[in-house]
Short mmCIF file of C-alpha atoms and ligand atoms in Angstrom, two decimals:
data_model
loop_
_atom_site.label_atom_id
_atom_site.label_comp_id
_atom_site.label_asym_id
_atom_site.label_seq_id
_atom_site.Cartn_x
_atom_site.Cartn_y
_atom_site.Cartn_z
CA MET R 8 -13.71 22.00 2.38
CA ASN R 9 -11.26 19.14 1.91
CA TYR R 10 -12.82 15.66 1.94
CA SER R 11 -11.19 12.21 1.81
CA ILE R 12 -12.63 8.98 0.48
CA ILE R 13 -10.88 5.98 2.04
CA LEU R 14 -11.38 2.80 0.02
CA ALA R 15 -12.07 -0.13 2.33
CA GLY R 16 -14.38 -2.17 0.13
CA GLY R 17 -12.00 -4.97 -0.80
CA VAL R 18 -11.97 -8.57 0.33
CA GLY R 19 -8.18 -9.01 0.23
CA GLN R 20 -7.90 -12.09 -2.01
CA ARG R 21 -4.13 -11.74 -2.43
CA MET R 22 -3.63 -11.68 1.37
CA ARG R 23 -5.09 -15.21 1.60
CA THR R 24 -6.65 -14.54 5.03
CA SER R 25 -9.66 -16.67 5.83
CA GLY R 26 -12.58 -14.29 5.94
CA THR R 27 -11.06 -11.08 7.31
CA PRO R 28 -10.43 -8.41 4.65
CA LYS R 29 -6.82 -7.20 4.90
CA GLN R 30 -7.80 -3.65 5.98
CA PHE R 31 -9.20 -5.15 9.21
CA LEU R 32 -6.14 -7.25 10.10
CA GLU R 33 -4.64 -6.07 13.38
CA VAL R 34 -1.08 -5.00 14.04
CA PHE R 35 -0.37 -4.61 17.77
CA GLY R 36 -4.11 -4.54 18.51
CA LYS R 37 -5.00 -1.91 15.92
CA PRO R 38 -6.57 -2.64 12.49
CA ILE R 39 -4.69 -1.42 9.41
CA VAL R 40 -7.61 0.82 8.35
CA ILE R 41 -7.39 2.62 11.71
CA TYR R 42 -3.67 3.34 11.22
CA THR R 43 -4.66 4.89 7.88
CA LEU R 44 -7.56 6.92 9.28
CA GLU R 45 -5.35 8.26 12.07
CA LYS R 46 -3.06 9.79 9.41
CA PHE R 47 -6.00 11.71 7.92
CA GLU R 48 -7.21 12.67 11.40
CA ALA R 49 -3.73 14.04 12.14
CA CYS R 50 -3.66 16.17 9.00
CA PRO R 51 -5.00 19.64 9.85
CA ASP R 52 -5.97 20.25 6.19
CA VAL R 53 -8.53 17.42 6.07
CA ASP R 54 -12.05 18.41 7.16
CA LYS R 55 -14.09 15.25 6.67
CA VAL R 56 -13.46 11.58 5.87
CA ILE R 57 -15.76 9.08 4.13
CA VAL R 58 -14.92 5.37 4.40
CA ALA R 59 -16.35 3.25 1.56
CA CYS R 60 -16.55 -0.06 3.40
CA ASN R 61 -17.19 -3.66 2.40
CA ALA R 62 -20.97 -3.89 3.12
CA ALA R 63 -20.66 -6.95 5.38
CA TRP R 64 -18.18 -5.09 7.60
CA ILE R 65 -19.99 -1.77 8.10
CA ASP R 66 -21.09 -2.51 11.68
CA HIS R 67 -17.57 -3.62 12.55
CA MET R 68 -16.12 -0.47 10.96
CA SER R 69 -18.54 1.76 12.89
CA ASN R 70 -17.62 0.04 16.16
CA LEU R 71 -13.92 0.55 15.43
CA LEU R 72 -14.46 4.27 14.84
CA PHE R 73 -15.91 4.57 18.35
CA LYS R 74 -13.26 2.36 19.90
CA PHE R 75 -10.45 4.50 18.44
CA SER R 76 -12.33 7.84 18.94
CA LEU R 77 -12.52 8.63 15.23
CA GLU R 78 -16.30 8.77 14.86
CA LYS R 79 -16.56 12.58 14.88
CA ASN R 80 -15.11 13.28 11.44
CA VAL R 81 -15.66 9.95 9.71
CA THR R 82 -18.80 8.71 7.89
CA VAL R 83 -19.14 5.13 6.64
CA VAL R 84 -20.85 4.33 3.30
CA PRO R 85 -21.15 0.96 1.55
CA GLY R 86 -18.39 0.15 -0.91
CA GLY R 87 -19.34 -0.88 -4.42
CA LYS R 88 -18.48 -3.94 -6.49
CA ASN R 89 -15.20 -2.33 -7.57
CA ARG R 90 -13.00 0.72 -6.97
CA GLN R 91 -15.03 2.89 -9.34
CA ALA R 92 -18.35 2.07 -7.67
CA SER R 93 -16.91 2.72 -4.20
CA ILE R 94 -15.60 6.12 -5.25
CA ALA R 95 -19.00 6.93 -6.83
CA ASN R 96 -20.68 6.13 -3.48
CA GLY R 97 -18.18 8.39 -1.70
CA ILE R 98 -18.86 11.24 -4.13
CA ARG R 99 -22.63 10.85 -3.58
CA GLN R 100 -22.10 11.11 0.19
CA ILE R 101 -19.94 14.22 -0.17
CA ARG R 102 -22.65 15.88 -2.30
CA GLN R 103 -25.23 14.96 0.38
CA LEU R 104 -23.00 16.63 2.97
CA GLY R 105 -23.11 19.82 0.88
CA GLY R 106 -19.89 19.41 -1.15
CA THR R 107 -19.55 21.74 -4.12
CA ASP R 108 -17.50 21.55 -7.35
CA ASP R 109 -14.57 23.54 -5.96
CA ASP R 110 -14.14 21.40 -2.85
CA ILE R 111 -11.18 19.01 -2.81
CA VAL R 112 -11.47 15.22 -2.57
CA LEU R 113 -8.56 12.90 -1.75
CA VAL R 114 -8.99 9.24 -2.71
CA HIS R 115 -6.79 6.89 -0.68
CA ASP R 116 -6.38 3.13 -0.27
CA SER R 117 -7.23 1.97 3.28
CA VAL R 118 -4.27 -0.42 3.11
CA ARG R 119 -1.69 2.35 2.73
CA PRO R 120 -1.27 3.22 6.42
CA LEU R 121 2.20 4.72 6.02
CA VAL R 122 1.05 7.74 4.03
CA GLU R 123 2.63 10.89 5.44
CA THR R 124 0.50 13.87 6.49
CA ALA R 125 2.81 16.17 4.51
CA VAL R 126 1.95 14.18 1.36
CA ILE R 127 -1.76 14.55 2.10
CA SER R 128 -1.35 18.33 2.48
CA GLU R 129 0.75 18.59 -0.68
CA ASN R 130 -1.97 16.72 -2.64
CA ILE R 131 -4.53 19.26 -1.45
CA ARG R 132 -2.30 22.17 -2.41
CA VAL R 133 -1.62 20.80 -5.91
CA ALA R 134 -5.26 19.85 -6.56
CA HIS R 135 -6.39 23.34 -5.49
CA ARG R 136 -3.94 24.88 -7.91
CA PHE R 137 -4.29 22.56 -10.92
CA GLY R 138 -7.50 20.55 -10.43
CA GLY R 139 -5.87 17.11 -10.14
CA ALA R 140 -2.95 15.50 -8.29
CA MET R 141 -1.58 11.98 -8.08
CA THR R 142 1.04 10.66 -5.67
CA VAL R 143 3.90 8.77 -7.26
CA ARG R 144 7.04 7.06 -6.01
CA PRO R 145 10.21 7.69 -8.02
CA ALA R 146 11.50 4.29 -9.20
CA ILE R 147 14.30 2.84 -7.07
CA GLU R 148 15.03 0.04 -9.53
CA SER R 149 15.26 0.34 -13.30
CA ALA R 150 12.16 -0.65 -15.27
CA CYS R 151 11.22 -1.96 -18.68
CA ILE R 152 7.71 -2.22 -20.14
CA THR R 153 6.91 -5.02 -22.59
CA GLU R 154 4.01 -7.33 -23.40
CA GLY R 155 6.13 -10.33 -24.29
CA ASP R 156 9.13 -12.18 -22.85
CA VAL R 157 11.67 -10.30 -24.96
CA VAL R 158 12.68 -6.66 -24.70
CA SER R 159 13.89 -4.22 -27.29
CA PHE R 160 15.98 -1.15 -26.49
CA ALA R 161 12.95 1.18 -26.46
CA ASP R 162 11.34 -0.92 -23.71
CA PHE R 163 13.98 0.15 -21.18
CA LYS R 164 12.86 3.29 -19.37
CA VAL R 165 15.09 6.07 -18.08
CA ARG R 166 15.00 5.52 -14.33
CA ASP R 167 14.86 9.23 -13.53
CA ASN R 168 11.60 9.45 -15.53
CA THR R 169 10.00 6.32 -14.04
CA TYR R 170 7.44 6.32 -11.22
CA THR R 171 5.06 3.87 -9.59
CA LEU R 172 1.57 5.04 -8.66
CA THR R 173 0.60 5.21 -5.01
CA SER R 174 -2.15 7.24 -3.35
CA PRO R 175 -3.77 9.61 -2.50
CA GLN R 176 -5.11 10.82 -5.82
CA THR R 177 -6.77 14.18 -5.36
CA PHE R 178 -9.21 16.24 -7.43
CA ARG R 179 -11.66 19.08 -7.27
CA LEU R 180 -15.07 17.52 -6.61
CA GLY R 181 -16.37 18.83 -9.97
CA VAL R 182 -13.54 17.08 -11.85
CA LEU R 183 -13.98 13.82 -9.89
CA THR R 184 -17.76 13.87 -10.42
CA ASP R 185 -17.23 14.26 -14.17
CA ILE R 186 -14.78 11.31 -14.27
CA TYR R 187 -17.15 9.00 -12.39
CA SER R 188 -20.26 9.98 -14.33
CA LYS R 189 -18.28 9.05 -17.47
CA TYR R 190 -17.51 5.65 -15.90
CA ALA R 191 -21.22 5.18 -15.21
CA ASP R 192 -22.08 6.16 -18.80
CA GLY R 193 -19.53 3.68 -20.20
CA VAL R 194 -17.38 6.43 -21.74
CA LEU R 195 -14.38 5.24 -19.71
CA PRO R 196 -13.33 1.62 -20.37
CA GLU R 197 -12.67 -0.79 -17.49
CA THR R 198 -8.96 -0.73 -18.34
CA VAL R 199 -8.93 2.80 -16.93
CA LEU R 200 -8.13 1.77 -13.38
CA ASP R 201 -8.25 4.86 -11.26
CA ALA R 202 -9.20 8.54 -11.11
CA ALA R 203 -5.85 9.82 -12.39
CA MET R 204 -5.98 7.52 -15.41
CA GLY R 205 -9.60 8.54 -15.97
CA CYS R 206 -8.76 12.21 -15.81
CA SER R 207 -5.92 11.90 -18.31
CA TYR R 208 -8.05 9.61 -20.57
CA LEU R 209 -10.52 12.51 -20.74
CA GLY R 210 -7.72 14.85 -21.81
CA SER R 211 -6.98 16.77 -18.59
CA GLU R 212 -3.60 17.10 -16.93
CA VAL R 213 -2.84 15.42 -13.61
CA HIS R 214 0.09 16.84 -11.65
CA MET R 215 2.45 14.52 -9.80
CA VAL R 216 3.21 14.72 -6.09
CA LYS R 217 6.58 12.98 -5.85
CA ASP R 218 6.94 11.04 -2.62
CA ALA R 219 9.98 8.87 -1.98
CA SER R 220 8.64 7.44 1.30
CA PRO R 221 7.58 3.74 1.24
CA ASN R 222 3.76 4.41 1.35
CA LEU R 223 3.48 0.62 1.25
CA LYS R 224 0.25 -0.92 -0.08
CA ILE R 225 -0.38 -3.94 2.11
CA THR R 226 -1.35 -6.58 -0.43
CA THR R 227 0.46 -9.83 0.41
CA PRO R 228 1.35 -11.60 3.69
CA GLU R 229 4.95 -10.35 3.21
CA ASP R 230 3.69 -6.73 3.12
CA PHE R 231 1.81 -7.32 6.36
CA TYR R 232 4.99 -8.37 8.16
CA ILE R 233 6.98 -5.50 6.66
CA PHE R 234 4.36 -3.08 7.98
CA LYS R 235 4.42 -4.75 11.40
CA ALA R 236 8.21 -4.38 11.54
CA MET R 237 7.98 -0.72 10.54
CA VAL R 238 5.43 0.03 13.28
CA GLU R 239 7.66 -1.73 15.81
CA TYR R 240 10.69 0.22 14.58
CA GLU R 241 8.85 3.56 14.91
CA GLU R 242 7.68 2.71 18.42
CA THR R 243 10.99 1.41 19.77
CA LYS R 244 13.71 3.30 17.89
CA SER R 245 14.11 5.87 20.68
CA ALA R 246 15.37 3.05 22.92
CA PHE R 247 18.34 2.78 20.53
CA GLY R 248 18.90 6.54 20.53
CA LEU R 249 17.50 6.86 16.99
C1 LIG P 12 -2.17 2.56 -7.95
C2 LIG P 12 -3.55 2.97 -7.54
O1 LIG P 12 -4.41 2.90 -8.64
C3 LIG P 12 -3.47 4.41 -7.07
O2 LIG P 12 -4.72 4.91 -6.84
C4 LIG P 12 -4.10 2.09 -6.47
O3 LIG P 12 -3.25 2.10 -5.36
C5 LIG P 12 -4.32 0.68 -6.98
O4 LIG P 12 -5.06 -0.07 -6.10
P1 LIG P 12 -5.53 -1.56 -6.49
O5 LIG P 12 -6.36 -2.00 -5.33
O6 LIG P 12 -4.28 -2.39 -6.62
O7 LIG P 12 -6.26 -1.48 -7.77
#
């Protein structure tokens, strides 16, 4: 079985909306989280989806699933106080549904509605083969990494070897369970931000799924309007013969 955990526990501080978490903001009458869930629904390789949802918004989320006819394959669980706790709740739910160590689990941000179904399938294929996969975007601009305001030559990175991290991140359930029990036991420090970092911190390899598509993470008001424009473009481009 291939499961997905969709992280919808956040409050969207950087979006500066008054009260509505960014995953519930609507674009042309449809909330962002629904655009994301529809991608997983459309992927024939995904069997079951768990949404780890901000506790105050669970009723709203459940109503949306019915409104957009997604209730059949989607279960809602409470999100935790951070990403790690939300993923742990998702893992617990998958175990309750009968998940076993060799099953595959994709972890995806609810505010990445542009993820392509081919990328979801490729994550599953790579995680089946190697145990762990992470989606990355090859850098378009050059990058340097430094802790101060001054750079030295070694801080400049070769662009062809530079990637930004997107999602999904995908693991066998046994591997993911091990990572998150180590978080709970305090073996993994809080600076280890996500499952792929956790897996490599523990000494295991994570294989990259290289995806050049935007896979935008809607974080700021500007991102919201970029996403809105992209939806409009997709829906109207045929009128321009595109
Ligand atoms: C980059 C990332 O860790 C991939 O899983 C994730 O997208 C970061 O999300 P955050 O909400 O900005 O921590």
